[in-house]
Coordinates of C-alpha atoms in Angstrom, one line a residue:
M284 CA -15.0 6.4 48.9
I285 CA -15.5 10.0 47.3
P286 CA -11.9 11.4 46.5
S287 CA -11.4 14.9 48.0
Y288 CA -11.5 18.2 45.8
L289 CA -7.4 18.2 45.8
E290 CA -7.3 14.5 44.6
R291 CA -9.7 14.9 42.0
F292 CA -7.6 18.2 40.8
T293 CA -4.6 16.1 40.9
L294 CA -6.1 13.1 38.9
V295 CA -7.3 15.5 36.2
C296 CA -3.6 17.1 36.1
V297 CA -2.0 13.5 35.8
V298 CA -4.4 12.8 33.2
A299 CA -3.9 16.0 31.2
L300 CA 0.1 15.2 31.6
L301 CA -0.3 11.8 30.2
C302 CA -2.5 12.8 27.2
S303 CA 0.1 15.7 26.5
L304 CA 2.9 13.2 26.5
T305 CA 1.0 10.6 24.3
I306 CA 0.3 13.3 21.9
H307 CA 3.9 14.3 21.7
A308 CA 5.1 11.0 21.6
N309 CA 2.9 10.4 18.3
G310 CA 4.1 13.5 16.8
N311 CA 1.0 15.3 17.2
A312 CA 0.1 18.9 17.2
D313 CA 2.0 20.3 20.0
N314 CA 5.2 20.0 18.5
W315 CA 4.1 21.4 15.0
K316 CA 4.0 25.0 14.2
S317 CA 3.1 24.5 10.8
H318 CA -0.4 24.0 9.0
W319 CA -1.6 22.4 5.8
I320 CA -1.5 24.5 2.8
W321 CA -2.8 24.3 -1.0
T322 CA -3.7 26.7 -3.5
D323 CA -7.3 28.2 -3.6
E324 CA -9.2 25.0 -3.0
E325 CA -12.1 26.4 -5.2
Q326 CA -9.5 25.7 -8.4
A327 CA -9.6 21.9 -7.5
A328 CA -5.8 21.8 -8.7
D329 CA -4.2 18.0 -8.9
M330 CA -0.5 18.8 -9.3
L331 CA 0.7 21.6 -7.0
L332 CA 4.1 23.4 -7.2
A333 CA 4.9 24.9 -3.8
R334 CA 8.2 26.6 -2.7
R335 CA 9.7 28.8 0.3
T336 CA 13.1 30.9 0.3
F337 CA 14.5 31.7 3.4
F338 CA 18.0 33.3 4.5
L339 CA 20.5 31.9 6.6
E340 CA 23.4 34.1 8.2
E341 CA 25.3 31.0 9.0
M342 CA 25.2 27.2 8.7
P343 CA 22.9 25.4 11.3
E344 CA 24.3 22.8 13.5
S345 CA 21.2 20.7 12.5
A346 CA 18.0 20.9 10.1
Q347 CA 15.3 18.3 10.5
L348 CA 12.5 18.4 7.7
R349 CA 9.1 16.7 8.4
I350 CA 7.0 16.5 5.2
T351 CA 3.8 14.7 4.3
A352 CA 1.1 15.2 1.6
S353 CA -2.3 14.2 0.2
S354 CA -1.5 12.2 -1.7
V355 CA 2.4 12.0 -2.9
Y356 CA 5.3 14.5 -2.7
K357 CA 8.5 14.9 -4.5
L358 CA 10.8 17.0 -2.2
Y359 CA 13.6 19.3 -3.4
V360 CA 16.2 21.4 -1.5
N361 CA 18.2 24.0 -3.2
G362 CA 17.3 22.5 -6.4
Q363 CA 18.4 19.2 -5.8
Y364 CA 16.2 16.2 -5.5
V365 CA 15.9 14.8 -2.0
G366 CA 13.1 11.9 -2.1
R367 CA 9.4 11.0 -2.3
G368 CA 6.6 9.9 0.0
P369 CA 4.9 9.6 2.2
A370 CA 4.1 5.9 3.3
R371 CA 0.8 4.9 2.2
S372 CA -1.6 6.1 5.0
A373 CA -5.1 7.0 5.7
P374 CA -5.6 10.9 6.7
H375 CA -7.0 9.9 10.3
H376 CA -3.3 8.3 11.1
Q377 CA -1.5 10.3 8.3
A378 CA 2.3 9.3 8.2
F379 CA 4.9 11.8 7.8
D380 CA 8.5 11.5 6.8
E381 CA 11.3 13.3 8.8
L382 CA 14.7 14.0 6.9
N383 CA 18.1 15.3 7.9
I384 CA 18.9 18.0 5.4
T385 CA 21.7 19.7 7.3
G386 CA 24.1 19.0 4.7
R387 CA 21.9 20.3 1.8
L388 CA 21.6 23.8 3.0
R389 CA 24.2 26.8 2.8
K390 CA 24.8 30.1 4.2
G391 CA 22.6 32.9 2.6
R392 CA 19.6 32.1 0.4
N393 CA 18.0 28.7 0.4
V394 CA 14.8 27.1 -1.2
V395 CA 12.6 24.2 0.0
A396 CA 10.4 22.9 -2.9
A397 CA 7.9 20.3 -3.4
R398 CA 5.7 18.9 -6.3
V399 CA 2.5 17.4 -5.0
H400 CA -0.1 15.2 -6.8
Y401 CA -3.3 15.0 -5.1
Q402 CA -5.2 11.5 -6.0
R403 CA -8.8 12.4 -6.7
G404 CA -11.3 10.5 -4.9
S405 CA -9.4 9.2 -1.9
I406 CA -11.6 9.5 1.3
A407 CA -10.9 9.1 5.1
Y408 CA -12.9 7.2 7.7
H409 CA -15.2 9.9 8.2
H410 CA -14.4 12.8 5.9
E411 CA -13.7 13.1 2.5
G412 CA -10.3 13.6 0.9
R413 CA -8.5 16.7 0.8
A414 CA -5.4 17.9 -1.3
G415 CA -2.8 19.3 1.2
L416 CA 1.1 19.8 1.6
L417 CA 2.5 20.1 5.3
V418 CA 6.1 21.0 5.8
Q419 CA 8.2 21.8 8.7
M420 CA 11.8 22.4 9.2
D421 CA 13.5 23.0 12.4
L422 CA 16.9 24.4 12.6
M423 CA 19.2 24.7 15.4
D424 CA 22.4 27.0 15.5
G425 CA 25.6 26.2 17.3
N426 CA 24.2 28.3 20.5
G427 CA 21.3 26.2 20.8
R428 CA 19.0 28.7 19.4
E429 CA 15.9 26.9 17.5
W430 CA 13.6 28.5 15.1
T431 CA 11.3 26.9 12.4
V432 CA 10.3 27.3 8.7
G433 CA 7.1 25.6 7.9
T434 CA 4.3 25.9 5.6
D435 CA 1.9 28.7 6.0
G436 CA 0.5 31.6 4.0
S437 CA 4.3 32.7 3.4
W438 CA 4.8 29.9 0.7
K439 CA 4.5 30.5 -3.0
V440 CA 2.2 28.2 -4.9
L441 CA 1.1 27.4 -8.4
E442 CA -1.1 24.8 -10.2
D443 CA 1.4 23.2 -12.6
P444 CA 0.2 24.4 -15.7
A445 CA 1.9 21.3 -17.6
W446 CA -0.2 18.7 -16.0
D447 CA -3.5 17.5 -17.3
S448 CA -6.0 17.0 -14.7
E449 CA -7.6 14.4 -16.8
S450 CA -4.5 12.2 -16.7
P451 CA -6.0 8.5 -16.6
M452 CA -5.7 6.0 -13.7
L453 CA -3.2 3.4 -14.1
S454 CA -5.8 0.7 -13.2
R455 CA -9.4 0.8 -11.8
F456 CA -8.0 -0.6 -8.5
H457 CA -6.0 2.2 -7.3
L458 CA -5.6 6.0 -7.5
E459 CA -2.0 6.3 -9.1
V460 CA -2.5 7.9 -12.5
A461 CA -0.4 8.1 -15.7
D462 CA 1.5 11.2 -16.7
R463 CA -0.1 13.5 -19.3
M464 CA 2.2 16.4 -19.5
D465 CA 2.7 19.3 -22.0
M466 CA 6.2 20.3 -21.8
R467 CA 5.5 23.6 -24.0
R468 CA 3.5 24.8 -20.6
A469 CA 6.1 23.4 -18.2
V470 CA 7.8 26.0 -15.6
G471 CA 11.5 25.5 -15.8
D472 CA 14.1 25.5 -12.9
W473 CA 11.1 26.2 -10.4
T474 CA 13.1 24.4 -7.5
S475 CA 16.2 26.4 -7.9
V476 CA 17.2 29.3 -5.5
D477 CA 17.6 31.9 -8.0
F478 CA 14.0 31.1 -9.5
N479 CA 11.7 34.2 -9.6
D480 CA 8.3 33.0 -8.1
A481 CA 6.7 36.7 -7.8
S482 CA 4.0 35.9 -10.2
W483 CA 3.1 32.9 -7.8
S484 CA 0.2 32.9 -5.3
K485 CA 0.4 32.9 -1.8
A486 CA -0.5 29.6 -0.5
T487 CA -3.8 29.1 1.1
S488 CA -4.1 27.8 4.6
L489 CA -6.5 25.0 5.0
M490 CA -8.9 25.4 7.7
R491 CA -11.7 22.8 8.8
K492 CA -14.7 22.8 6.2
V493 CA -16.7 20.0 7.8
G494 CA -19.1 20.0 10.6
W495 CA -21.6 22.2 12.4
P496 CA -21.2 24.9 13.7
S497 CA -18.7 26.2 11.3
V498 CA -15.3 27.5 11.9
Q499 CA -15.1 30.8 13.5
K500 CA -14.0 33.9 11.6
N501 CA -11.3 34.5 14.3
A502 CA -10.0 30.8 14.3
K503 CA -6.3 30.3 13.2
P504 CA -5.2 27.5 11.0
Q505 CA -3.8 24.4 13.0
V506 CA -1.8 21.2 12.1
L507 CA -4.7 19.0 12.7
T508 CA -7.7 19.6 10.5
P509 CA -10.3 17.3 8.8
P510 CA -9.4 14.9 7.1
W511 CA -5.7 15.0 8.8
T512 CA -6.9 14.3 12.3
R513 CA -3.7 12.4 13.5
L514 CA -0.1 12.5 12.4
E515 CA 2.5 9.4 12.9
K516 CA 5.9 9.6 12.1
R517 CA 6.7 6.9 9.3
D518 CA 7.2 3.4 11.1
L519 CA 8.7 1.8 8.0
P520 CA 12.4 2.5 6.3
M521 CA 12.7 5.1 3.7
L522 CA 12.7 3.4 0.1
V523 CA 15.9 3.2 -1.5
E524 CA 16.2 5.2 -4.7
E525 CA 18.8 4.5 -7.2
L526 CA 19.0 5.8 -10.8
V527 CA 20.1 2.6 -13.3
Q528 CA 20.7 2.6 -16.9
P529 CA 19.4 0.1 -19.4
L530 CA 21.5 -3.0 -20.4
H531 CA 21.0 -2.5 -24.0
E532 CA 18.8 -1.3 -26.6
E533 CA 16.2 -4.0 -28.1
D534 CA 14.8 -4.1 -31.5
S535 CA 11.8 -1.5 -31.8
S536 CA 9.6 -4.0 -33.9
L537 CA 8.8 -5.7 -30.7
I538 CA 6.7 -2.9 -29.6
N539 CA 2.9 -3.5 -30.1
L540 CA 1.6 -0.4 -31.4
D541 CA -2.1 -1.5 -31.6
D542 CA -2.7 -0.9 -27.8
L543 CA -1.3 2.8 -28.0
N544 CA -3.6 5.6 -28.8
L545 CA -1.7 6.9 -31.9
N546 CA -4.4 9.3 -33.5
G547 CA -4.3 7.5 -36.7
S548 CA -0.1 7.5 -37.2
K549 CA 1.2 4.8 -39.1
A550 CA 4.2 2.8 -38.1
G551 CA 6.4 4.5 -40.8
D552 CA 5.6 8.1 -39.4
L553 CA 6.9 7.1 -35.9
Q554 CA 10.2 7.0 -34.2
M555 CA 10.9 4.1 -31.6
M556 CA 13.5 3.0 -29.5
L557 CA 13.0 -0.1 -26.8
F558 CA 15.4 -0.4 -24.1
D559 CA 15.8 -3.5 -21.6
F560 CA 16.9 -3.2 -18.2
G561 CA 17.7 -6.9 -17.8
E562 CA 15.1 -7.8 -14.8
V563 CA 12.0 -6.5 -13.5
V564 CA 12.1 -3.3 -11.2
N565 CA 10.0 -0.6 -9.7
G566 CA 11.0 2.7 -11.1
V567 CA 10.0 6.1 -13.1
P568 CA 11.7 7.3 -16.2
V569 CA 14.3 10.0 -16.1
L570 CA 14.3 11.6 -19.7
D571 CA 16.6 14.4 -21.2
I572 CA 15.1 14.6 -25.0
V573 CA 14.5 16.9 -27.9
G574 CA 12.0 16.6 -30.5
S575 CA 9.7 18.8 -32.8
P576 CA 7.4 21.2 -30.7
G577 CA 4.0 19.4 -30.3
A578 CA 5.5 16.0 -30.9
V579 CA 3.8 13.4 -28.7
L580 CA 6.1 11.0 -26.6
H581 CA 4.7 7.6 -25.4
V582 CA 6.6 6.1 -22.8
V583 CA 5.4 2.4 -22.4
Y584 CA 6.4 0.0 -19.6
A585 CA 6.5 -3.6 -19.6
P586 CA 7.6 -6.2 -17.1
Y587 CA 7.3 -8.8 -19.5
L588 CA 6.8 -9.9 -23.0
V589 CA 3.3 -10.6 -24.1
Y590 CA 3.0 -13.1 -27.3
G591 CA 6.5 -11.7 -27.9
K592 CA 5.6 -8.0 -27.9
V593 CA 5.8 -5.0 -25.5
T594 CA 2.3 -3.8 -24.8
P595 CA 1.3 -1.2 -22.1
Q596 CA -1.9 -3.6 -21.3
T597 CA -0.5 -5.5 -18.5
V598 CA -3.0 -7.5 -16.3
Q599 CA -5.8 -5.1 -16.3
S600 CA -3.5 -2.0 -16.2
V601 CA -2.3 0.6 -18.9
L602 CA 1.4 1.6 -18.1
A603 CA 1.8 4.3 -20.4
D604 CA 2.7 7.8 -19.9
Q605 CA 2.2 10.4 -22.7
I606 CA 4.1 13.6 -23.1
V607 CA 3.9 16.7 -25.4
L608 CA 7.5 17.8 -26.4
S609 CA 8.3 21.6 -26.4
G610 CA 10.8 21.7 -29.0
K611 CA 13.6 22.4 -26.7
R612 CA 15.5 20.1 -24.3
D613 CA 12.9 18.7 -22.3
K614 CA 13.8 17.3 -18.7
W615 CA 11.0 14.8 -17.5
E616 CA 10.6 12.3 -14.8
A617 CA 7.3 10.5 -14.2
M618 CA 5.1 10.8 -11.2
Y619 CA 4.5 7.1 -10.2
F620 CA 6.5 4.0 -10.7
K621 CA 5.9 1.3 -13.0
P622 CA 6.9 -2.5 -12.8
T623 CA 9.3 -2.3 -15.6
R624 CA 11.9 -4.4 -17.6
Y625 CA 11.1 -3.3 -21.0
L626 CA 10.8 0.8 -21.8
A627 CA 9.5 1.8 -25.2
L628 CA 9.7 5.2 -26.5
V629 CA 7.0 6.0 -29.1
V630 CA 7.3 9.6 -30.8
E631 CA 4.6 10.6 -33.4
G632 CA 4.4 14.1 -35.1
S633 CA 8.2 15.0 -34.9
S634 CA 9.5 16.7 -38.2
Q635 CA 13.1 16.2 -37.0
P636 CA 14.9 13.2 -35.6
I637 CA 14.7 12.9 -31.7
K638 CA 17.6 13.4 -29.8
L639 CA 18.0 11.6 -26.7
H640 CA 20.6 13.1 -24.5
S641 CA 20.0 10.6 -21.4
L642 CA 17.7 8.0 -20.0
G643 CA 17.4 6.1 -16.8
L644 CA 15.0 4.7 -14.4
R645 CA 14.7 5.9 -10.8
T646 CA 14.2 2.7 -9.2
V647 CA 11.9 2.6 -6.1
K648 CA 12.8 -0.4 -3.8
Y649 CA 12.1 -1.4 -0.2
P650 CA 15.6 -2.1 1.5
F651 CA 15.3 -5.9 1.8
E652 CA 18.6 -7.4 2.9
L653 CA 18.6 -11.4 2.1
A654 CA 18.7 -13.1 5.8
G655 CA 17.8 -16.5 4.8
Y656 CA 18.8 -19.4 2.3
F657 CA 17.5 -22.8 1.0
E658 CA 19.4 -25.4 -0.2
T659 CA 18.2 -28.9 -1.8
P660 CA 20.9 -30.5 -3.6
E661 CA 18.8 -33.6 -4.4
D662 CA 16.3 -31.5 -5.7
P663 CA 17.6 -28.2 -7.2
W664 CA 14.1 -27.2 -8.6
F665 CA 12.8 -26.8 -5.0
A666 CA 15.5 -24.2 -4.2
A667 CA 15.1 -22.6 -7.4
C668 CA 11.3 -22.0 -6.5
W669 CA 12.4 -20.7 -3.1
S670 CA 14.7 -18.1 -4.9
A671 CA 11.8 -17.1 -7.3
A672 CA 9.5 -16.6 -4.2
A673 CA 12.3 -14.5 -2.7
R674 CA 12.5 -12.3 -5.8
T675 CA 8.5 -12.1 -6.2
I676 CA 8.4 -10.9 -2.6
D677 CA 11.0 -8.3 -3.4
V678 CA 9.8 -7.1 -6.6
C679 CA 6.1 -6.7 -5.4
T680 CA 6.7 -4.8 -2.3
T681 CA 7.5 -1.0 -2.0
D682 CA 5.9 0.7 1.3
A683 CA 3.6 -2.7 1.6
Y684 CA 3.2 -6.1 0.1
T685 CA 1.3 -5.3 -3.0
D686 CA 0.6 -6.4 -6.5
N687 CA 2.5 -3.8 -8.5
Y688 CA 1.3 -4.9 -11.7
R689 CA -2.3 -4.4 -11.2
E690 CA -3.7 -3.7 -7.8
R691 CA -1.2 -1.9 -5.6
R692 CA -3.5 -2.7 -2.6
Q693 CA -2.2 -3.8 0.7
Y694 CA -4.5 -6.9 1.1
V695 CA -4.8 -8.5 4.8
Q696 CA -4.6 -11.9 3.4
T697 CA -1.9 -11.4 1.1
A698 CA 0.5 -9.7 3.7
Y699 CA -0.2 -12.8 5.7
Y700 CA 1.1 -15.2 3.2
A701 CA 4.1 -12.5 2.1
A702 CA 4.9 -12.1 5.8
I703 CA 5.8 -15.6 6.3
G704 CA 8.0 -15.9 3.1
N705 CA 9.7 -12.4 4.4
H706 CA 10.5 -13.9 7.7
W707 CA 12.3 -16.8 6.4
T708 CA 14.1 -14.5 3.4
F709 CA 14.6 -11.3 4.7
G710 CA 13.5 -11.0 8.4
D711 CA 11.8 -8.0 8.2
S712 CA 9.0 -7.3 10.6
A713 CA 8.2 -3.7 9.8
L714 CA 5.9 -4.3 6.7
M715 CA 4.0 -7.0 8.8
R716 CA 3.3 -4.3 11.7
R717 CA 2.2 -1.7 9.5
C718 CA -0.3 -3.9 7.8
L719 CA -1.9 -5.2 10.9
K720 CA -1.9 -1.7 12.4
Q721 CA -3.5 0.0 9.3
A722 CA -6.1 -2.7 9.0
A723 CA -7.0 -2.1 12.7
E724 CA -7.2 1.6 12.2
E725 CA -10.1 0.9 9.7
Q726 CA -12.0 -1.6 11.9
E727 CA -15.7 -1.0 12.1
A728 CA -17.5 -0.8 15.2
N729 CA -18.8 -4.6 15.2
G730 CA -15.2 -5.8 14.9
L731 CA -15.2 -6.2 11.1
M732 CA -12.0 -5.4 9.3
P733 CA -11.7 -4.5 5.8
A734 CA -9.9 -6.8 3.2
Y735 CA -7.1 -3.9 2.5
A736 CA -5.9 -1.2 4.2
P737 CA -5.8 2.0 4.0
R738 CA -9.1 2.1 2.0
H739 CA -9.8 4.5 -0.6
G740 CA -12.9 5.6 -2.5
D741 CA -16.0 4.6 -0.9
D742 CA -15.0 0.6 -1.1
F743 CA -14.9 -0.8 2.6
M744 CA -14.1 -4.2 0.8
V745 CA -15.4 -7.1 3.0
I746 CA -13.6 -10.6 2.4
L747 CA -14.4 -12.7 5.5
D748 CA -11.4 -14.9 5.3
S749 CA -9.1 -11.9 5.2
N750 CA -10.4 -11.3 8.9
T751 CA -9.2 -14.7 9.7
A752 CA -5.8 -13.9 8.3
W753 CA -5.4 -10.7 10.2
I754 CA -5.6 -12.7 13.6
R755 CA -3.2 -15.4 11.9
G756 CA -0.7 -12.5 11.0
L757 CA -0.9 -11.2 14.7
H758 CA 0.0 -14.3 15.7
D759 CA 2.7 -14.8 13.2
Y760 CA 4.1 -11.2 13.8
L761 CA 4.8 -11.9 17.8
L762 CA 6.2 -15.4 17.0
Y763 CA 8.6 -13.8 14.5
S764 CA 9.5 -10.2 15.9
G765 CA 8.9 -10.6 19.8
D766 CA 7.3 -7.2 19.8
Y767 CA 4.9 -7.8 22.6
Q768 CA 4.2 -4.0 22.8
T769 CA 2.6 -3.8 19.4
V770 CA 0.6 -6.7 20.2
R771 CA -0.5 -5.4 23.3
D772 CA -1.8 -2.3 21.4
L773 CA -3.6 -4.5 19.1
L774 CA -5.1 -7.2 21.1
P775 CA -8.4 -5.0 21.9
A776 CA -8.9 -4.8 18.0
G777 CA -8.3 -8.7 18.0
R778 CA -10.7 -9.1 20.8
R779 CA -13.5 -7.4 18.9
L780 CA -12.7 -9.3 15.7
M781 CA -12.9 -12.9 17.4
Q782 CA -16.3 -11.9 19.1
F783 CA -17.6 -10.8 15.7
L784 CA -16.7 -14.0 14.2
L785 CA -17.7 -16.2 17.0
S786 CA -21.4 -14.5 16.9
Y787 CA -22.1 -16.4 13.9
T788 CA -21.2 -19.7 14.8
N789 CA -23.8 -22.2 15.4
D790 CA -24.2 -25.1 18.1
L791 CA -21.7 -27.3 16.6
G792 CA -19.1 -24.4 16.7
M793 CA -19.0 -23.9 13.0
L794 CA -19.5 -20.4 11.0
D795 CA -23.0 -20.7 9.4
N796 CA -24.3 -18.6 6.8
P797 CA -22.3 -15.5 8.0
P798 CA -23.9 -12.4 6.1
Y799 CA -20.7 -11.3 4.6
S800 CA -18.9 -12.2 1.5
Y801 CA -15.9 -14.7 1.6
W802 CA -13.3 -15.2 -1.0
L803 CA -11.7 -18.6 -1.1
D804 CA -11.5 -18.9 -5.1
H805 CA -12.6 -18.2 -8.3
A806 CA -14.4 -21.5 -8.3
D807 CA -17.7 -23.5 -8.3
L808 CA -18.0 -23.7 -4.5
D809 CA -21.0 -24.5 -2.3
R810 CA -20.8 -21.3 0.1
R811 CA -24.1 -22.0 1.8
G812 CA -24.5 -22.9 5.4
A813 CA -21.2 -24.0 7.2
N814 CA -18.6 -23.9 4.5
M815 CA -16.0 -26.2 4.9
C816 CA -13.1 -23.8 3.4
M817 CA -14.2 -20.8 5.5
N818 CA -14.5 -22.9 8.7
G819 CA -10.9 -24.1 7.8
H820 CA -9.9 -20.3 7.8
F821 CA -11.8 -19.8 11.0
L822 CA -10.3 -23.1 12.6
G823 CA -6.7 -21.4 12.0
A824 CA -7.5 -18.4 13.6
L825 CA -9.0 -19.9 16.6
Q826 CA -6.1 -22.2 17.1
D827 CA -3.5 -19.0 16.6
W828 CA -5.5 -16.7 18.6
A829 CA -5.7 -19.3 21.5
E830 CA -1.7 -19.6 21.3
L831 CA -1.3 -16.1 21.0
L832 CA -3.3 -15.5 24.4
E833 CA -1.5 -18.1 25.8
W834 CA 1.8 -16.2 25.1
M835 CA 0.2 -13.1 26.7
E836 CA -0.8 -15.0 29.7
D837 CA -4.4 -14.2 29.0
P838 CA -6.8 -16.5 31.0
E839 CA -9.3 -16.8 28.2
A840 CA -6.7 -18.8 26.0
S841 CA -8.1 -22.1 27.5
A842 CA -11.5 -21.4 26.5
I843 CA -10.7 -20.3 22.8
A844 CA -8.7 -23.6 22.6
S845 CA -11.8 -25.5 23.6
K846 CA -13.5 -23.9 20.8
A847 CA -10.7 -24.8 18.2
E848 CA -11.0 -28.4 19.5
K849 CA -14.9 -28.4 19.2
L850 CA -14.9 -27.1 15.8
T851 CA -12.2 -29.6 14.7
L852 CA -14.5 -32.5 15.6
S853 CA -17.3 -31.0 14.2
L854 CA -15.9 -30.7 11.0
H855 CA -14.4 -34.0 11.0
K856 CA -17.7 -35.7 11.8
Y857 CA -20.3 -33.8 10.0
L858 CA -18.4 -33.1 6.6
W859 CA -17.2 -36.2 6.0
N860 CA -19.2 -38.4 3.2
H861 CA -18.2 -41.9 3.8
E862 CA -19.8 -42.8 0.3
K863 CA -17.4 -40.5 -1.6
G864 CA -14.7 -40.6 0.8
L865 CA -14.2 -37.0 0.7
F866 CA -15.2 -34.2 2.7
C867 CA -18.0 -32.4 1.2
D868 CA -18.0 -28.4 0.6
A869 CA -20.8 -27.5 3.2
Y870 CA -23.3 -28.7 5.9
I871 CA -26.4 -27.0 5.6
D872 CA -29.5 -27.3 7.6
G873 CA -28.5 -30.6 9.2
R874 CA -27.5 -31.8 5.8
Q875 CA -24.4 -32.4 3.8
S876 CA -23.8 -30.5 0.4
T877 CA -23.7 -32.7 -2.6
M878 CA -20.8 -30.5 -4.0
F879 CA -17.2 -31.9 -3.5
S880 CA -13.9 -29.9 -4.3
E881 CA -10.3 -30.1 -4.1
H882 CA -10.5 -26.9 -1.9
A883 CA -12.4 -28.5 0.8
N884 CA -10.5 -31.6 0.9
A885 CA -7.2 -29.7 0.8
M886 CA -8.5 -27.6 3.8
A887 CA -9.3 -30.7 5.9
L888 CA -5.8 -32.1 5.1
A889 CA -4.1 -28.6 5.9
T890 CA -5.9 -28.1 9.2
G891 CA -5.8 -31.6 10.5
V892 CA -9.2 -32.2 10.4
A893 CA -8.8 -35.3 8.2
S894 CA -7.9 -38.5 10.3
Q895 CA -4.7 -40.3 8.7
R896 CA -7.5 -42.8 7.0
Q897 CA -9.2 -40.0 5.8
A898 CA -6.2 -38.3 4.5
D899 CA -5.5 -41.6 2.6
R900 CA -8.6 -42.0 0.9
I901 CA -8.5 -38.2 -0.1
A902 CA -5.3 -38.8 -1.7
K903 CA -6.3 -41.9 -3.7
E904 CA -9.3 -40.0 -4.8
L905 CA -7.5 -36.8 -5.8
L906 CA -4.9 -38.8 -7.5
K907 CA -6.9 -40.7 -10.0
E908 CA -6.0 -40.2 -13.6
D909 CA -8.8 -38.3 -15.3
W910 CA -9.5 -35.6 -17.7
K911 CA -9.1 -32.3 -15.8
N912 CA -10.6 -29.3 -17.4
Y913 CA -9.6 -26.7 -14.7
I914 CA -13.1 -26.6 -13.8
K915 CA -14.6 -30.0 -13.0
R916 CA -13.0 -33.4 -13.0
D917 CA -14.9 -36.6 -14.4
S918 CA -16.1 -37.4 -11.1
G919 CA -17.5 -34.0 -10.4
I920 CA -15.0 -32.7 -7.9
T921 CA -14.3 -28.7 -8.3
V922 CA -10.8 -28.4 -9.3
V923 CA -8.6 -25.7 -7.4
T924 CA -8.1 -22.8 -10.0

């Protein structure tokens, strides 16, 4: 039956209204009056100073400020530091923060200021990365009158003259950089109300610069412009910041000078101080210091001692900032946090003694609250292990489960494991929800998901086992949170992913020679054909997916459960070697691999593929006393690394 003209018109109106409501609910274009700004983009500035003064005839009843940036901002209101952000995100789902700044304003002249660092090389799903700042302050007076102060061409901007654009990355795995600052060129008090910004440039409003046809000459700037094609309000709690003091000063002879670029200076020519904060925290130093003009201050961060020394070389990262002193009283705070217990100050080239007025560490912490506990009076080491695990999750988490020492990436498989520990210790679900959503936002058309998200650079890293971890993480998220709505939203991504994995199964139901890499371990495993370890991960995903669909009352649940049962039987039958009494590494073209590993057999035990009788034989073989060299046992079995 063909609908009438009126019915079609009504349908179009309803659809348009729903789309409008959806956009509004997600914080997109219709409730933003601001647009993205930067300096002249031809200058390729990495560090931006931006400010906007405005006058208030009376104090507002409310002032809500929304802010985001590519890539990191520090916000100031009337000279006072407010906080930093945004939460890690890809520009196609750019996260913004919303802050209540009512109490920070005053009658008369006010200023909002931000320092923004752009991480070079960051690219979006379809577009290259781009430096930008977006701010909107919505104010309302006692009579209900509303007005907005937001980023546009009226803002004043300056490329920070003290910042070295060649600042090195902390590690090759992420885009945060070390500070390289020349305080002789620093702009003082630029966040204050009384600062004179007359010499600063007007901000450039950013327009679309990709795609054909190009932007029309009469086009106006808008909040959604590539690569920022969607805005989403931060769905994680704001990080807690606290200024802490060192517990005590340590002997400076513990500083390893060999790993510092000292331009030929000798130990006797240096002034050194070493401070101990008592435990590992994530933070940035806040220094008030005086030294000779041109003297170089090296700030070294160490989460632990290496061979009894403090060194900036930590697990393929170089945790050190370098500041050129002005000769006056320099107040400096680093841009990016580092994992720190020991903080060393090494000064070269100062003709006068260094005067340290103050030193603190502004810690950056996810607001975990301990919700669970574990007691084993008969085995206290087990409870100690539990406590260490909880502490590890805490110190390795900021706005995602990461490795703050080395990579800082939000790996899908790591987040799956960490979320389990998080549930039983802290009971937080926001981090896992964020990880699941961000991986799904980077999903490719064929269903493949990246190993970490949001991605940066041109590295869409593929680790096939991390895809199975996404499925298992979605299952656990619903189990622990009861958040059916998020799972419903992510279910289509899960279906595409499971269809993708199932497309590489053979007649026995096993993943067989998938054309993608998988991780498993740094070990000598037979990865050909139907690999036992990869299929163990796949089996766990099938079982969890079947149970998840059952919870969602999805009719496909039983079919997936049948596939899991088939895979279990196939692994049990075709990878068990009766002569060895072990599961082999792989089943290749109808024949068993001649390679055996602890990995494959541990997977058989963990997944229930092994029968009780098989498990007994495996245990007997693996518990034999022989020489273990961390690679192969005397029997030829590959050892877990």
